[in-house]
Amino acid sequence: MFVDEAKIRVKAGNGGNGIVAFRREKFVPRGGPWGGDGGRGGDVIMESSERHNTLVHFRFNPEYKAERGRHGEGANKTGREGVDVLLKVPVGTLVYDDETGELLHEFVHPDERIIIARGGRGGRGNAQFATPTHQAPRESEDGKIGDEKFLRLELKLLADVGLVGYPNAGKSTLISRISSARPKIADYPFTTLQPNLGVVVVGEMPHEQSYVVADIPGLIEGASLGAGLGMQFLRHVERTRLIAHLVDVSDASGRPDPVQDYKVITKELASFGSGIEKKPTIIVATKIDVANPDKLKKLTTFAKRSKKAFFAISAVTGEGIEPLKWEMAKRVEAIRAKAQDPVEEADEIEAPKKKRRAPARKSVR
Ligand SMILES: Nc1nc2c(ncn2[C@@H]2O[C@H](COP(=O)(O)OP(=O)(O)OP(=O)(O)O)[C@@H](O)[C@H]2O)c(=O)[nH]1
Ligand SMILES: [Mg+2]
């Protein structure tokens, strides 16, 4: 099970206090009460977005506070409302109350919005307490406390990029170089028996981007007919946005022609029948530290002719790894942005209202 998790604290703004004030002007000898109400505290809002696919940004920054409402002012002026805080979460995120374990919300669609912590209401100023028999009230209310919650966010990871290729092509080695996944790596085929998912982060906070890469067992000729192991795992790359097709250009592959290798695997992908072979694909030549120059040249030429993006990497020297990492980020981002074109208006869903924890305090001055 590939689950991303983050724990955060959210605090909505407290309401501003209402105040006690009386009108005092030169030609108005007994001015009435005119203390304004406090402003409402800001809410903490969560919204699902297709731009995010992991929760890593919450692990960098686990605390979110909305602004408090300003206190009321004289002349019956209501205090300014606190500014809300908006947290973007990936579609599929589950939000739990970390203290009770209760599931508060599941984001199913893009652009769903909930108030996860509600700002406190502003307190009333003394102007609001005036009645015909009580014309100079000296009472006002304090603002109410904004909600505070400890949340656990959970997300089942879906891969953005699928690594495919023959066994031993270097798929697991690549994922271990670019993410924190630590799969088993060995120089025999079918080392990977289970798919591995890794979260790749590029750039610095707050401009970082992250995406999920899936490393699956190698494919071989005849995989679609049941040879090897890889086919049953192709469903993990069925929904990815991008394929990185790794081709070994060293002599370690034991096969003479990398272009032929590429074609064989592509044919197997096509036999799976869900259009994986038609996904945007980057061709990646691997093991260039020990490349057979003829093989590398042949694959390079082929990629150029077929107008496919092409990268050559070595997991041993690190050559080409950074550019590939960024290119994948760029493409994933572009495909996400495209997918995000508004298709339908999502409903606004509000979190169930919760009882206020702090009762209104009435201050008499
Ligand atoms: N010289 C060199 N060896 C590499 C490179 N990348 C991977 N290898 C070696 O190639 C062998 C296979 O690497 P893996 O990453 O396990 O290959 P895989 O594609 O995950 O293989 P399967 O899991 O069997 O499909 C290992 O011995 C790695 O050390 C590289 O860039 N240069
Ligand atoms: Mg592997």
Short mmCIF file of C-alpha atoms and ligand atoms in Angstrom, two decimals:
data_model
loop_
_atom_site.label_atom_id
_atom_site.label_comp_id
_atom_site.label_asym_id
_atom_site.label_seq_id
_atom_site.Cartn_x
_atom_site.Cartn_y
_atom_site.Cartn_z
CA MET A 1 0.00 0.00 0.00
CA PHE A 2 1.48 3.33 -1.00
CA VAL A 3 0.21 5.99 1.29
CA ASP A 4 1.47 9.49 1.80
CA GLU A 5 0.74 11.04 5.18
CA ALA A 6 1.13 14.39 6.89
CA LYS A 7 0.11 15.79 10.25
CA ILE A 8 -0.78 19.43 10.52
CA ARG A 9 -2.25 21.89 13.00
CA VAL A 10 -4.79 24.40 11.82
CA LYS A 11 -6.03 27.36 13.80
CA ALA A 12 -8.83 29.61 12.65
CA GLY A 13 -8.74 33.26 13.69
CA ASN A 14 -10.42 34.39 16.91
CA GLY A 15 -13.20 36.90 16.57
CA GLY A 16 -12.41 40.50 17.45
CA ASN A 17 -13.93 41.94 20.62
CA GLY A 18 -16.88 44.26 20.63
CA ILE A 19 -16.13 47.47 22.49
CA VAL A 20 -17.79 49.92 24.84
CA ALA A 21 -17.81 53.49 23.62
CA PHE A 22 -20.11 56.48 23.88
CA ARG A 23 -20.67 59.22 21.46
CA ARG A 24 -18.98 62.40 22.63
CA GLU A 25 -19.36 65.41 20.43
CA LYS A 26 -19.49 69.07 21.05
CA PHE A 27 -23.15 69.63 20.24
CA VAL A 28 -24.43 66.18 21.21
CA PRO A 29 -24.38 66.38 25.02
CA ARG A 30 -25.55 62.87 25.85
CA GLY A 31 -24.46 60.78 22.90
CA GLY A 32 -25.64 57.20 22.93
CA PRO A 33 -23.55 54.01 22.89
CA TRP A 34 -21.62 53.54 19.69
CA GLY A 35 -19.07 50.78 20.38
CA GLY A 36 -18.70 48.64 17.25
CA ASP A 37 -18.68 44.86 16.91
CA GLY A 38 -15.53 42.83 16.52
CA GLY A 39 -14.70 41.35 13.10
CA ARG A 40 -15.03 37.64 12.35
CA GLY A 41 -11.85 35.57 12.55
CA GLY A 42 -10.51 34.04 9.32
CA ASP A 43 -11.36 30.43 8.41
CA VAL A 44 -8.95 27.71 7.45
CA ILE A 45 -10.23 26.36 4.15
CA MET A 46 -9.14 23.27 2.26
CA GLU A 47 -9.54 22.87 -1.45
CA SER A 48 -8.73 19.93 -3.67
CA SER A 49 -6.54 20.65 -6.62
CA GLU A 50 -5.27 18.58 -9.50
CA ARG A 51 -2.01 20.43 -9.37
CA HIS A 52 -0.94 18.52 -6.30
CA ASN A 53 -0.34 14.85 -6.22
CA THR A 54 1.45 14.37 -2.93
CA LEU A 55 1.39 15.73 0.60
CA VAL A 56 5.07 16.61 0.82
CA HIS A 57 4.40 20.34 1.00
CA PHE A 58 2.59 19.79 4.30
CA ARG A 59 5.53 17.95 5.74
CA PHE A 60 7.69 21.00 5.14
CA ASN A 61 5.18 23.26 6.80
CA PRO A 62 2.85 21.68 9.35
CA GLU A 63 1.15 24.76 10.89
CA TYR A 64 -1.50 27.01 9.43
CA LYS A 65 -3.11 29.95 11.16
CA ALA A 66 -5.81 32.24 9.87
CA GLU A 67 -5.84 35.88 10.88
CA ARG A 68 -7.89 37.08 13.87
CA GLY A 69 -10.72 39.57 13.47
CA ARG A 70 -9.99 43.15 14.52
CA HIS A 71 -11.72 44.64 17.54
CA GLY A 72 -14.66 46.94 17.05
CA GLU A 73 -14.12 50.69 17.05
CA GLY A 74 -15.96 53.80 18.09
CA ALA A 75 -18.53 55.38 15.82
CA ASN A 76 -20.11 51.94 15.54
CA LYS A 77 -17.37 50.66 13.31
CA THR A 78 -17.16 46.90 12.96
CA GLY A 79 -13.63 45.51 13.12
CA ARG A 80 -12.13 44.13 9.94
CA GLU A 81 -12.58 40.41 9.26
CA GLY A 82 -9.56 38.15 9.55
CA VAL A 83 -8.10 36.85 6.31
CA ASP A 84 -8.79 33.18 5.53
CA VAL A 85 -6.08 30.63 4.88
CA LEU A 86 -6.46 28.34 1.89
CA LEU A 87 -4.77 24.95 1.85
CA LYS A 88 -4.60 23.05 -1.41
CA VAL A 89 -4.67 19.29 -1.18
CA PRO A 90 -4.54 16.61 -3.85
CA VAL A 91 -7.75 14.99 -5.01
CA GLY A 92 -8.15 11.77 -3.01
CA THR A 93 -6.91 13.25 0.26
CA LEU A 94 -8.58 11.96 3.40
CA VAL A 95 -8.74 14.36 6.31
CA TYR A 96 -8.84 12.86 9.80
CA ASP A 97 -9.15 14.51 13.16
CA ASP A 98 -5.86 13.30 14.63
CA GLU A 99 -7.17 13.45 18.18
CA THR A 100 -10.32 11.39 17.73
CA GLY A 101 -9.43 9.49 14.58
CA GLU A 102 -12.69 10.59 13.00
CA LEU A 103 -12.77 10.97 9.22
CA LEU A 104 -13.77 14.57 8.60
CA HIS A 105 -13.72 14.68 4.84
CA GLU A 106 -12.65 12.86 1.71
CA PHE A 107 -11.80 14.95 -1.33
CA VAL A 108 -13.23 13.11 -4.30
CA HIS A 109 -13.35 15.78 -7.01
CA PRO A 110 -11.14 18.67 -7.98
CA ASP A 111 -12.05 22.10 -6.59
CA GLU A 112 -14.00 20.79 -3.61
CA ARG A 113 -13.88 23.31 -0.81
CA ILE A 114 -14.49 22.86 2.88
CA ILE A 115 -14.05 25.00 5.95
CA ILE A 116 -11.95 22.79 8.15
CA ALA A 117 -11.60 25.27 11.00
CA ARG A 118 -14.12 28.04 11.39
CA GLY A 119 -13.12 31.50 12.53
CA GLY A 120 -14.68 32.86 15.72
CA ARG A 121 -17.54 35.31 15.44
CA GLY A 122 -16.83 38.87 16.42
CA GLY A 123 -18.24 40.02 19.77
CA ARG A 124 -20.99 42.63 19.88
CA GLY A 125 -20.20 46.20 20.80
CA ASN A 126 -22.22 48.08 23.39
CA ALA A 127 -24.35 49.75 20.70
CA GLN A 128 -26.04 46.39 20.25
CA PHE A 129 -27.04 46.17 23.89
CA ALA A 130 -29.05 49.40 23.94
CA THR A 131 -32.78 49.11 24.57
CA PRO A 132 -35.35 51.82 25.28
CA THR A 133 -34.96 51.22 28.99
CA HIS A 134 -31.24 50.62 28.91
CA GLN A 135 -29.82 53.50 26.96
CA ALA A 136 -26.28 53.60 28.18
CA PRO A 137 -25.20 49.94 28.21
CA ARG A 138 -21.71 49.36 29.43
CA GLU A 139 -21.50 45.79 28.29
CA SER A 140 -19.88 44.30 25.24
CA GLU A 141 -18.90 40.83 24.14
CA ASP A 142 -15.51 39.35 23.45
CA GLY A 143 -14.96 37.62 20.15
CA LYS A 144 -15.30 33.86 20.05
CA ILE A 145 -12.35 31.56 19.81
CA GLY A 146 -11.60 30.20 16.35
CA ASP A 147 -11.46 26.40 15.90
CA GLU A 148 -8.17 24.67 16.40
CA LYS A 149 -7.63 21.20 15.01
CA PHE A 150 -4.93 18.63 14.74
CA LEU A 151 -5.34 16.86 11.46
CA ARG A 152 -3.90 13.83 9.80
CA LEU A 153 -3.95 13.89 6.03
CA GLU A 154 -3.73 10.68 4.11
CA LEU A 155 -3.41 10.08 0.40
CA LYS A 156 -3.20 6.92 -1.62
CA LEU A 157 -0.49 7.65 -4.08
CA LEU A 158 -1.12 7.39 -7.78
CA ALA A 159 1.90 7.38 -9.99
CA ASP A 160 2.52 10.25 -12.40
CA VAL A 161 5.43 8.64 -14.15
CA GLY A 162 5.77 4.94 -14.89
CA LEU A 163 9.21 3.43 -15.46
CA VAL A 164 9.12 0.61 -17.96
CA GLY A 165 11.78 -1.45 -19.67
CA TYR A 166 13.48 -4.80 -19.76
CA PRO A 167 14.64 -6.39 -16.53
CA ASN A 168 18.02 -4.98 -15.49
CA ALA A 169 17.50 -1.78 -17.48
CA GLY A 170 18.13 0.24 -14.31
CA LYS A 171 14.59 1.21 -13.30
CA SER A 172 15.00 0.57 -9.59
CA THR A 173 18.41 2.22 -9.62
CA LEU A 174 16.89 5.34 -11.15
CA ILE A 175 14.01 5.59 -8.65
CA SER A 176 16.47 5.18 -5.80
CA ARG A 177 18.54 8.07 -7.18
CA ILE A 178 15.69 10.52 -7.56
CA SER A 179 13.39 9.66 -4.64
CA SER A 180 13.62 8.28 -1.14
CA ALA A 181 12.37 4.88 -2.29
CA ARG A 182 14.95 2.18 -1.59
CA PRO A 183 14.05 -0.80 -3.73
CA LYS A 184 16.20 -3.86 -4.12
CA ILE A 185 18.74 -3.49 -6.90
CA ALA A 186 20.75 -6.34 -8.35
CA ASP A 187 22.41 -7.40 -11.54
CA TYR A 188 20.03 -10.18 -12.28
CA PRO A 189 16.67 -9.89 -14.02
CA PHE A 190 13.41 -9.73 -12.09
CA THR A 191 14.96 -8.20 -9.02
CA THR A 192 11.85 -6.14 -8.55
CA LEU A 193 8.94 -8.37 -7.67
CA GLN A 194 6.60 -5.69 -6.41
CA PRO A 195 6.11 -2.20 -7.76
CA ASN A 196 7.80 0.60 -5.84
CA LEU A 197 6.54 4.12 -5.62
CA GLY A 198 8.74 7.07 -4.88
CA VAL A 199 7.98 10.74 -4.37
CA VAL A 200 10.32 13.01 -6.30
CA VAL A 201 10.71 16.61 -5.17
CA VAL A 202 12.35 19.24 -7.35
CA GLY A 203 13.01 22.87 -6.48
CA GLU A 204 12.97 24.65 -3.16
CA MET A 205 10.02 25.46 -0.93
CA PRO A 206 7.70 27.21 -1.54
CA HIS A 207 8.24 26.69 -5.26
CA GLU A 208 8.84 22.98 -5.04
CA GLN A 209 7.09 20.51 -7.24
CA SER A 210 6.55 16.89 -6.49
CA TYR A 211 5.44 13.89 -8.42
CA VAL A 212 5.20 10.16 -7.96
CA VAL A 213 7.24 7.66 -9.90
CA ALA A 214 6.38 3.97 -10.16
CA ASP A 215 9.08 1.38 -10.63
CA ILE A 216 7.59 -1.89 -11.81
CA PRO A 217 9.08 -5.28 -12.52
CA GLY A 218 10.79 -5.60 -15.89
CA LEU A 219 8.91 -6.64 -18.99
CA ILE A 220 10.11 -9.18 -21.55
CA GLU A 221 9.04 -10.33 -24.93
CA GLY A 222 5.88 -12.38 -24.57
CA ALA A 223 4.96 -10.63 -21.31
CA SER A 224 1.46 -10.03 -22.62
CA LEU A 225 1.14 -13.79 -23.05
CA GLY A 226 2.22 -14.38 -19.50
CA ALA A 227 6.01 -14.51 -19.73
CA GLY A 228 7.89 -12.97 -16.83
CA LEU A 229 6.14 -10.98 -14.14
CA GLY A 230 5.72 -7.47 -15.42
CA MET A 231 2.36 -7.61 -17.11
CA GLN A 232 0.21 -7.94 -14.03
CA PHE A 233 1.81 -4.75 -12.74
CA LEU A 234 1.05 -2.68 -15.76
CA ARG A 235 -2.16 -1.54 -14.17
CA HIS A 236 0.07 0.60 -11.95
CA VAL A 237 1.17 2.57 -14.98
CA GLU A 238 -2.21 2.49 -16.67
CA ARG A 239 -3.17 5.78 -15.06
CA THR A 240 0.18 7.54 -15.09
CA ARG A 241 0.56 10.74 -17.06
CA LEU A 242 3.95 9.94 -18.45
CA ILE A 243 6.08 6.93 -19.29
CA ALA A 244 9.83 6.82 -18.98
CA HIS A 245 11.00 3.94 -21.11
CA LEU A 246 14.45 2.82 -19.98
CA VAL A 247 16.76 1.17 -22.47
CA ASP A 248 20.14 -0.26 -21.50
CA VAL A 249 22.77 0.87 -24.01
CA SER A 250 25.65 -1.01 -22.40
CA ASP A 251 26.65 -4.52 -23.33
CA ALA A 252 25.30 -5.74 -20.02
CA SER A 253 21.88 -6.17 -21.60
CA GLY A 254 23.16 -9.11 -23.64
CA ARG A 255 20.98 -8.02 -26.54
CA PRO A 256 22.46 -6.48 -29.65
CA ASP A 257 19.99 -3.76 -30.59
CA PRO A 258 18.53 -1.16 -28.18
CA VAL A 259 16.06 0.06 -30.79
CA GLN A 260 14.76 -3.45 -31.13
CA ASP A 261 14.52 -3.63 -27.31
CA TYR A 262 12.45 -0.48 -27.29
CA LYS A 263 10.13 -1.79 -29.96
CA VAL A 264 9.65 -5.16 -28.30
CA ILE A 265 8.62 -3.58 -25.02
CA THR A 266 6.39 -1.04 -26.75
CA LYS A 267 4.61 -3.90 -28.48
CA GLU A 268 4.06 -5.59 -25.14
CA LEU A 269 2.66 -2.36 -23.72
CA ALA A 270 0.29 -2.14 -26.67
CA SER A 271 -0.91 -5.70 -26.08
CA PHE A 272 -2.00 -4.72 -22.60
CA GLY A 273 -4.76 -2.86 -24.34
CA SER A 274 -5.21 0.26 -22.27
CA GLY A 275 -3.26 2.66 -24.43
CA ILE A 276 -0.08 2.79 -22.34
CA GLU A 277 2.01 2.82 -25.51
CA LYS A 278 0.27 6.00 -26.63
CA LYS A 279 1.06 7.97 -23.49
CA PRO A 280 3.64 10.74 -23.67
CA THR A 281 6.94 8.88 -23.48
CA ILE A 282 10.51 9.82 -22.69
CA ILE A 283 13.13 7.44 -23.97
CA VAL A 284 15.96 7.06 -21.47
CA ALA A 285 19.27 5.47 -22.40
CA THR A 286 20.76 3.98 -19.24
CA LYS A 287 24.23 2.97 -18.07
CA ILE A 288 26.03 5.50 -20.26
CA ASP A 289 29.09 5.24 -18.02
CA VAL A 290 29.62 1.86 -19.66
CA ALA A 291 27.78 2.57 -22.90
CA ASN A 292 28.44 0.78 -26.10
CA PRO A 293 28.87 3.90 -28.29
CA ASP A 294 27.20 2.32 -31.31
CA LYS A 295 24.15 1.35 -29.28
CA LEU A 296 23.90 4.80 -27.74
CA LYS A 297 24.14 6.43 -31.15
CA LYS A 298 21.56 4.15 -32.66
CA LEU A 299 19.03 4.80 -29.91
CA THR A 300 19.70 8.55 -30.02
CA THR A 301 19.04 8.66 -33.75
CA PHE A 302 15.91 6.58 -33.39
CA ALA A 303 14.51 8.87 -30.67
CA LYS A 304 15.21 11.93 -32.77
CA ARG A 305 13.54 10.43 -35.84
CA SER A 306 10.48 9.36 -33.93
CA LYS A 307 10.36 12.82 -32.29
CA LYS A 308 10.47 11.46 -28.78
CA ALA A 309 12.11 13.21 -25.85
CA PHE A 310 15.42 11.57 -25.16
CA PHE A 311 17.75 11.52 -22.17
CA ALA A 312 20.93 9.59 -21.53
CA ILE A 313 21.79 8.84 -17.92
CA SER A 314 24.17 7.06 -15.66
CA ALA A 315 23.04 6.17 -12.20
CA VAL A 316 26.67 5.50 -11.33
CA THR A 317 28.14 8.91 -12.23
CA GLY A 318 24.86 10.81 -11.90
CA GLU A 319 25.18 12.17 -15.42
CA GLY A 320 21.87 13.23 -16.94
CA ILE A 321 19.83 12.44 -13.82
CA GLU A 322 19.04 16.03 -12.78
CA PRO A 323 17.90 17.16 -16.25
CA LEU A 324 15.70 14.06 -16.51
CA LYS A 325 14.19 14.72 -13.08
CA TRP A 326 13.31 18.30 -14.08
CA GLU A 327 11.99 17.30 -17.47
CA MET A 328 9.65 14.80 -15.85
CA ALA A 329 8.51 17.49 -13.41
CA LYS A 330 7.89 19.93 -16.25
CA ARG A 331 5.91 17.45 -18.27
CA VAL A 332 3.87 16.17 -15.35
CA GLU A 333 3.04 19.75 -14.46
CA ALA A 334 2.00 20.55 -18.04
CA ILE A 335 -0.21 17.49 -18.27
CA ARG A 336 -1.77 18.27 -14.89
CA ALA A 337 -2.48 21.84 -15.92
CA LYS A 338 -4.19 20.58 -19.05
CA ALA A 339 -6.27 18.13 -17.07
CA GLN A 340 -7.29 20.97 -14.83
CA ASP A 341 -9.13 22.90 -17.52
CA PRO A 342 -12.48 23.46 -15.91
CA VAL A 343 -14.89 20.80 -17.08
CA GLU A 344 -17.69 21.23 -14.62
CA GLU A 345 -18.41 23.36 -11.62
CA ALA A 346 -17.78 21.37 -8.49
CA ASP A 347 -20.26 21.64 -5.65
CA GLU A 348 -19.21 23.52 -2.62
CA ILE A 349 -19.33 21.31 0.37
CA GLU A 350 -19.08 22.64 3.85
CA ALA A 351 -17.76 20.78 6.81
CA PRO A 352 -20.38 19.82 9.37
CA LYS A 353 -20.85 22.61 11.87
CA LYS A 354 -19.22 22.00 15.16
CA LYS A 355 -20.24 23.32 18.49
CA ARG A 356 -18.20 26.24 19.73
CA ARG A 357 -15.83 25.23 22.40
CA ALA A 358 -15.62 28.53 24.22
CA PRO A 359 -18.84 30.12 25.40
CA ALA A 360 -19.21 33.82 24.77
CA ARG A 361 -17.61 35.80 27.51
CA LYS A 362 -19.45 38.88 28.46
CA SER A 363 -17.32 41.60 29.84
CA VAL A 364 -18.92 44.34 31.83
CA ARG A 365 -16.82 47.42 32.17
N1 LIG B 1 27.26 0.75 -14.78
C1 LIG B 1 25.99 1.01 -14.48
N2 LIG B 1 25.23 0.05 -13.91
C2 LIG B 1 23.94 0.34 -13.63
C3 LIG B 1 23.38 1.62 -13.88
N3 LIG B 1 22.09 1.61 -13.51
C4 LIG B 1 21.86 0.38 -13.01
N4 LIG B 1 22.97 -0.40 -13.09
C5 LIG B 1 23.10 -1.80 -12.67
O1 LIG B 1 22.22 -2.59 -13.41
C6 LIG B 1 21.71 -3.68 -12.63
C7 LIG B 1 20.19 -3.70 -12.69
O2 LIG B 1 19.66 -2.54 -12.07
P1 LIG B 1 18.19 -2.46 -11.49
O3 LIG B 1 17.98 -1.06 -11.13
O4 LIG B 1 17.98 -3.50 -10.45
O5 LIG B 1 17.36 -2.84 -12.80
P2 LIG B 1 15.77 -2.98 -12.95
O6 LIG B 1 15.43 -2.38 -14.26
O7 LIG B 1 15.10 -2.43 -11.76
O8 LIG B 1 15.63 -4.55 -13.02
P3 LIG B 1 14.31 -5.45 -12.68
O9 LIG B 1 13.84 -5.05 -11.33
O10 LIG B 1 14.81 -6.83 -12.71
O11 LIG B 1 13.33 -5.17 -13.75
C8 LIG B 1 22.25 -3.45 -11.24
O12 LIG B 1 23.39 -4.27 -11.06
C9 LIG B 1 22.66 -1.99 -11.22
O13 LIG B 1 23.71 -1.73 -10.33
C10 LIG B 1 24.24 2.61 -14.48
O14 LIG B 1 23.86 3.76 -14.76
N5 LIG B 1 25.51 2.25 -14.75
MG MG B 2 13.94 -3.28 -10.47
#
